[in-house]
Structures are given as C-alpha cells and as structure tokens.
C-alpha cells in the first residue's frame, strides 16, 4: 500500500523533482497539493495548509517545497496536527527554528526529515568510504554557478533568510559534513554582498580540521558558461574528485562512479525507511557552518545585482 503525501509549494523544485520522484515510486501517492497559485492535474488542491490539515486527516506526510522564510509556520502546523514532515533544504531560515521543530516532532511522536538532497547523490557513499581510512592533505570545494540560470526571478534568495549563494553552497557543505570522518569548524570567511541585496553573491570559507589540512570552500553565483560543482580532495594515499554535485567520483584521475540523477528518489526512499522505523533525521551541521560564516565573515560590498 502506498503512503499519502501532500506537497506544499508548487514551484521550481516541486515540478523538477518532487512530483516526478513521487510519481515514479510505488511506495508513494501524491494525494494533495497546497499552493497559493498553482495546482497539479488530477490531484486535490488546497490554497492553505490549514484547509489541507482540516480536510485530509488521512494524509500522513507533508512535504514542504517552499522557500526557507515561510517554512517554519507550515512545518509547525503540520507537526502539531500529528503529521510527519519533510523539509526542503535548508531546513529553516535560522537554527533556533530547526531546533524548535525537532523538539516538537519528538513531543508529537512523528518523523521530521530535514532533507539534504546532495547527500543522496550517487557518488557520496563511495567518497565517504574512500576517505574514512585516509589522512587529509587538502580539501577544496568549488561551487560556481549562474544565479540567473538556476534561480530565474527568485527574489526570496536575496531577502534575509534566503541565504544568497549559500542556497547552493549549503549543498556542498552537506556533502562535506557527510563524507568527512570527523567534524570541522569554520575559522574565516569573506562574504561578497551586492550593493543592492541582503544576501551574499559569493563566499570564501576556511575550516580547521584534525589533520591540519588546508580546507577551503569557494561559492560564486556569477559564473557563466560551464558550471562547477566540484570537491577536490588530496590525501596521504591518493586524490579524489567528486564532481557534478556529487554524482561522479574519480580517484587518481580514474572515474569510479558515474552516477545518474537519483537524489530525490533516494530522499523519498529514505523517508519510507524513517517512517518504518519511527525515526527522525535532522542533521543541522551544514546550516551551522552557514550561520558561523555569517557570524565570523568579513563583509565586502560588490556591484549591484539585477536579474
Ligand atoms: P520557488 O519556485 O521560488 O518557490 C517554491 C514555491 O514556494 C512557490 O512556487 C510558491 O508556491 C511557494 N512560496 C514562495 N514564497 C512563499 C511564501 N512567502 N509563502 C508561502 N509559499 C511561498 O523555489 P524553489 O526553487 O522551488 O525552492 C524551494 C526550496 O527548495 C528552497 O528551499 C530551495 O533551496 C530548495 N531547492 C531548490 C532547488 C532548485 O533547483 N530550485 C533545488 C533543490 C532544493 P505557490 O505559488 O504554489 O504557493
């Protein structure tokens, strides 16, 4: 029997990933949507979450694919109504919001899944196990993309809580915190803010780690042409490159994983597993690094940005 899920926010990621992934998985049924503006053919539609929660007590899972700023209130209402909740990344616009939701889910005895889709890229498990037995010599994240291409007209990413370039950058940090065998902490950051915006367009982060290896992350939203989502790692025993956002792995120049795009299918499978075992999965490590970058980072003002 399939599980009923309601999808809230019918925007870019809902259409690109959630709807096709749910449709392709026999374990799930898209039973309703909540949207202020859109609907999905053949699926019951509500314009508010209150209406959905009141009228469809049979839907046990609510998947929130709205931006981080409005997400807390939606998640709180769903958890208070005893529903299991999936959060898009980042799990909130602040850490305190996420801790509150985590406590509420525990209190209500329901599952909360703070998803990090990049952790479910095909190359990530292989990268993690390769790294587990090696000593780090260098760790370099390069995440450079064209904001106009990937976030056309999305104003929320430039508003407080929208994270700016950390919206994609946090994906790299979610992989970093998954594959490293230990925790690291941010030491320095430089954040570049367009003169007319409240969130950064570029960031350069440095981290301290137990191997004392140089560890750096560069995020930039101004890259036109080929796009770069790479992590280059040198160790005492070879070099690994994770590319295409974690889908591909090469070791010493030899491709060992050439994955496909399964991230959202894997997220819904993971949610099935969490529901079966009655667990939650709320790892805030990537968000902690972003908050530390905002706390410790030097601010540079750069040219204004217009779409
Ligand atoms: P989006 O298309 O700009 O927004 C998604 C939907 O959220 C909108 O269509 C709108 O739905 C709803 N929404 C927007 N502002 C709202 C508000 N103030 N209150 C209530 N609902 C609001 O954004 P997106 O690209 O899908 O991103 C949504 C989330 O997914 C973000 O956290 C993002 O980081 C994450 N994500 C995005 C991508 C990507 O490639 N875009 C990839 C992975 C993860 P209605 O008009 O239906 O109400």
Short mmCIF file of C-alpha atoms in Angstrom, two decimals, residues 83-305:
data_model
loop_
_atom_site.label_atom_id
_atom_site.label_comp_id
_atom_site.label_asym_id
_atom_site.label_seq_id
_atom_site.Cartn_x
_atom_site.Cartn_y
_atom_site.Cartn_z
CA UNK A 83 1.70 14.68 10.56
CA UNK A 84 5.18 13.54 9.53
CA UNK A 85 7.14 16.29 7.77
CA UNK A 86 9.84 16.51 5.09
CA UNK A 87 11.70 19.82 4.89
CA UNK A 88 13.47 21.01 1.73
CA UNK A 89 16.98 22.26 2.30
CA UNK A 90 17.94 24.47 4.08
CA UNK A 91 15.73 23.18 6.93
CA UNK A 92 14.84 26.71 8.05
CA UNK A 93 15.91 30.29 7.98
CA UNK A 94 17.54 30.03 11.42
CA UNK A 95 18.96 27.32 13.67
CA UNK A 96 16.55 28.09 16.50
CA UNK A 97 13.60 27.39 14.21
CA UNK A 98 15.05 23.99 13.34
CA UNK A 99 15.66 23.06 16.98
CA UNK A 100 12.07 24.03 17.82
CA UNK A 101 10.71 21.82 15.03
CA UNK A 102 12.95 18.94 16.11
CA UNK A 103 11.63 19.16 19.70
CA UNK A 104 8.04 19.42 18.51
CA UNK A 105 8.36 16.32 16.31
CA UNK A 106 9.76 14.40 19.28
CA UNK A 107 6.92 15.59 21.52
CA UNK A 108 4.30 14.57 18.97
CA UNK A 109 5.98 11.23 18.23
CA UNK A 110 6.20 11.91 14.48
CA UNK A 111 9.01 11.84 11.94
CA UNK A 112 10.83 15.01 10.88
CA UNK A 113 13.23 14.65 7.95
CA UNK A 114 15.48 17.63 7.21
CA UNK A 115 16.46 16.59 3.71
CA UNK A 116 19.86 17.31 2.16
CA UNK A 117 19.34 16.15 -1.41
CA UNK A 118 23.03 16.39 -2.39
CA UNK A 119 23.92 13.78 0.24
CA UNK A 120 21.85 11.34 -1.82
CA UNK A 121 23.90 11.85 -4.99
CA UNK A 122 25.32 8.60 -6.34
CA UNK A 123 28.99 9.33 -5.60
CA UNK A 124 28.64 10.32 -1.96
CA UNK A 125 28.71 6.85 -0.29
CA UNK A 126 31.84 5.83 -2.27
CA UNK A 127 33.56 9.12 -1.42
CA UNK A 128 32.76 8.66 2.27
CA UNK A 129 34.13 5.15 2.50
CA UNK A 130 37.30 6.03 0.50
CA UNK A 131 38.01 8.95 2.80
CA UNK A 132 37.34 7.04 6.03
CA UNK A 133 40.79 5.39 6.14
CA UNK A 134 42.94 8.24 4.80
CA UNK A 135 44.66 11.33 6.16
CA UNK A 136 43.60 14.59 4.58
CA UNK A 137 46.23 16.78 2.87
CA UNK A 138 43.90 19.26 1.14
CA UNK A 139 40.14 19.73 0.76
CA UNK A 140 38.81 22.21 -1.78
CA UNK A 141 35.16 22.90 -2.61
CA UNK A 142 34.46 24.88 -5.80
CA UNK A 143 30.75 25.61 -6.29
CA UNK A 144 30.31 28.17 -9.07
CA UNK A 145 27.09 28.64 -10.98
CA UNK A 146 25.00 31.23 -12.76
CA UNK A 147 22.24 32.51 -10.48
CA UNK A 148 20.25 33.82 -13.44
CA UNK A 149 20.12 30.34 -14.93
CA UNK A 150 19.23 28.35 -11.78
CA UNK A 151 17.10 30.87 -9.85
CA UNK A 152 15.41 32.92 -12.56
CA UNK A 153 13.49 35.79 -10.98
CA UNK A 154 13.54 34.27 -7.46
CA UNK A 155 13.60 37.32 -5.20
CA UNK A 156 13.42 35.33 -1.94
CA UNK A 157 17.05 34.19 -2.30
CA UNK A 158 18.14 37.82 -1.99
CA UNK A 159 15.94 38.55 1.03
CA UNK A 160 17.02 37.95 4.66
CA UNK A 161 16.75 34.23 5.40
CA UNK A 162 17.12 33.36 1.70
CA UNK A 163 20.84 32.56 2.15
CA UNK A 164 22.02 34.00 -1.18
CA UNK A 165 24.89 31.94 -2.62
CA UNK A 166 24.67 29.65 0.42
CA UNK A 167 21.44 28.29 -1.09
CA UNK A 168 23.55 26.16 -3.49
CA UNK A 169 26.68 26.35 -1.30
CA UNK A 170 24.95 24.55 1.57
CA UNK A 171 24.60 21.56 -0.76
CA UNK A 172 28.40 21.33 -0.93
CA UNK A 173 28.58 21.69 2.86
CA UNK A 174 26.02 18.90 3.22
CA UNK A 175 28.32 16.61 1.22
CA UNK A 176 31.39 17.79 3.14
CA UNK A 177 29.80 17.07 6.52
CA UNK A 178 28.61 13.67 5.29
CA UNK A 179 31.90 12.35 3.86
CA UNK A 180 34.42 13.65 6.39
CA UNK A 181 35.20 11.18 9.18
CA UNK A 182 35.28 13.97 11.77
CA UNK A 183 33.71 17.35 12.47
CA UNK A 184 35.40 20.59 11.40
CA UNK A 185 34.77 24.21 12.24
CA UNK A 186 34.83 27.42 10.27
CA UNK A 187 37.72 29.77 11.04
CA UNK A 188 37.45 32.56 8.44
CA UNK A 189 35.06 33.76 5.79
CA UNK A 190 34.76 36.57 3.28
CA UNK A 191 31.23 37.22 2.03
CA UNK A 192 30.53 39.40 -1.00
CA UNK A 193 27.19 41.25 -0.92
CA UNK A 194 25.82 43.09 -3.96
CA UNK A 195 25.29 46.70 -3.05
CA UNK A 196 21.51 46.38 -3.50
CA UNK A 197 20.96 42.95 -1.84
CA UNK A 198 20.70 41.47 1.67
CA UNK A 199 22.35 38.10 0.98
CA UNK A 200 25.79 37.24 -0.47
CA UNK A 201 26.54 36.52 -4.13
CA UNK A 202 29.92 34.92 -3.33
CA UNK A 203 31.70 33.43 -0.32
CA UNK A 204 35.14 32.12 0.54
CA UNK A 205 35.31 29.91 3.65
CA UNK A 206 38.18 28.26 5.54
CA UNK A 207 37.83 25.43 8.03
CA UNK A 208 40.04 23.91 10.75
CA UNK A 209 40.26 20.11 10.86
CA UNK A 210 42.09 17.46 12.93
CA UNK A 211 44.52 16.67 10.05
CA UNK A 212 45.52 20.37 9.88
CA UNK A 213 44.97 20.19 6.11
CA UNK A 214 44.15 23.34 4.13
CA UNK A 215 40.35 23.24 3.80
CA UNK A 216 38.54 25.83 1.73
CA UNK A 217 35.17 26.40 0.05
CA UNK A 218 34.58 28.91 -2.72
CA UNK A 219 30.99 29.70 -3.75
CA UNK A 220 30.21 32.09 -6.59
CA UNK A 221 26.92 32.85 -8.30
CA UNK A 222 28.43 34.89 -11.14
CA UNK A 223 29.79 32.02 -13.24
CA UNK A 224 28.54 31.97 -16.81
CA UNK A 225 29.40 29.18 -19.28
CA UNK A 226 30.32 25.79 -17.81
CA UNK A 227 29.09 25.34 -14.26
CA UNK A 228 31.26 23.89 -11.49
CA UNK A 229 30.14 21.76 -8.53
CA UNK A 230 33.40 20.03 -7.55
CA UNK A 231 35.16 18.84 -4.42
CA UNK A 232 38.90 18.07 -4.80
CA UNK A 233 40.49 16.05 -2.04
CA UNK A 234 44.16 15.12 -1.61
CA UNK A 235 45.17 12.54 0.97
CA UNK A 236 48.24 10.59 2.12
CA UNK A 237 47.07 7.84 -0.22
CA UNK A 238 45.75 9.32 -3.45
CA UNK A 239 43.48 12.06 -4.71
CA UNK A 240 39.72 12.01 -5.21
CA UNK A 241 37.47 14.34 -7.18
CA UNK A 242 33.73 14.49 -6.56
CA UNK A 243 32.13 16.32 -9.46
CA UNK A 244 28.70 17.10 -10.95
CA UNK A 245 27.41 17.95 -7.47
CA UNK A 246 28.41 14.55 -6.04
CA UNK A 247 27.14 12.32 -8.86
CA UNK A 248 30.64 11.44 -10.14
CA UNK A 249 33.77 10.28 -8.36
CA UNK A 250 37.23 9.85 -9.80
CA UNK A 251 40.20 8.55 -7.89
CA UNK A 252 43.70 9.38 -9.12
CA UNK A 253 42.17 10.52 -12.41
CA UNK A 254 40.16 7.30 -12.94
CA UNK A 255 36.33 7.61 -12.96
CA UNK A 256 34.94 5.12 -10.40
CA UNK A 257 31.33 6.36 -10.09
CA UNK A 258 29.46 7.91 -12.98
CA UNK A 259 26.05 8.34 -11.39
CA UNK A 260 22.67 9.44 -12.58
CA UNK A 261 20.26 11.90 -11.00
CA UNK A 262 18.60 9.84 -8.24
CA UNK A 263 18.74 12.36 -5.40
CA UNK A 264 15.02 12.96 -4.87
CA UNK A 265 14.06 9.32 -5.49
CA UNK A 266 16.57 8.46 -2.77
CA UNK A 267 15.11 11.11 -0.43
CA UNK A 268 11.63 9.59 -0.65
CA UNK A 269 13.09 6.09 -0.10
CA UNK A 270 14.89 7.39 2.96
CA UNK A 271 11.62 8.90 4.25
CA UNK A 272 9.96 5.50 3.80
CA UNK A 273 12.73 3.95 5.93
CA UNK A 274 12.40 6.61 8.63
CA UNK A 275 8.63 6.07 8.83
CA UNK A 276 9.06 2.30 9.06
CA UNK A 277 11.46 2.65 12.00
CA UNK A 278 9.73 5.63 13.64
CA UNK A 279 12.86 7.81 13.45
CA UNK A 280 13.63 11.42 12.57
CA UNK A 281 16.69 12.66 10.67
CA UNK A 282 17.60 16.26 11.47
CA UNK A 283 21.30 16.94 10.93
CA UNK A 284 21.96 20.67 11.17
CA UNK A 285 25.74 20.55 10.56
CA UNK A 286 25.61 22.24 7.09
CA UNK A 287 23.38 25.00 8.47
CA UNK A 288 25.74 25.55 11.43
CA UNK A 289 28.62 26.30 9.03
CA UNK A 290 26.49 28.81 7.13
CA UNK A 291 25.44 30.53 10.35
CA UNK A 292 29.10 30.60 11.50
CA UNK A 293 30.12 32.13 8.16
CA UNK A 294 27.55 34.87 8.69
CA UNK A 295 28.77 35.39 12.27
CA UNK A 296 32.52 35.36 11.52
CA UNK A 297 32.63 36.51 7.91
CA UNK A 298 34.11 39.76 6.70
CA UNK A 299 31.66 41.65 4.52
CA UNK A 300 32.68 43.03 1.13
CA UNK A 301 30.31 45.14 -0.94
CA UNK A 302 30.34 44.41 -4.67
CA UNK A 303 28.47 45.56 -7.79
CA UNK A 304 24.66 45.62 -7.58
CA UNK A 305 22.81 42.57 -8.92
#
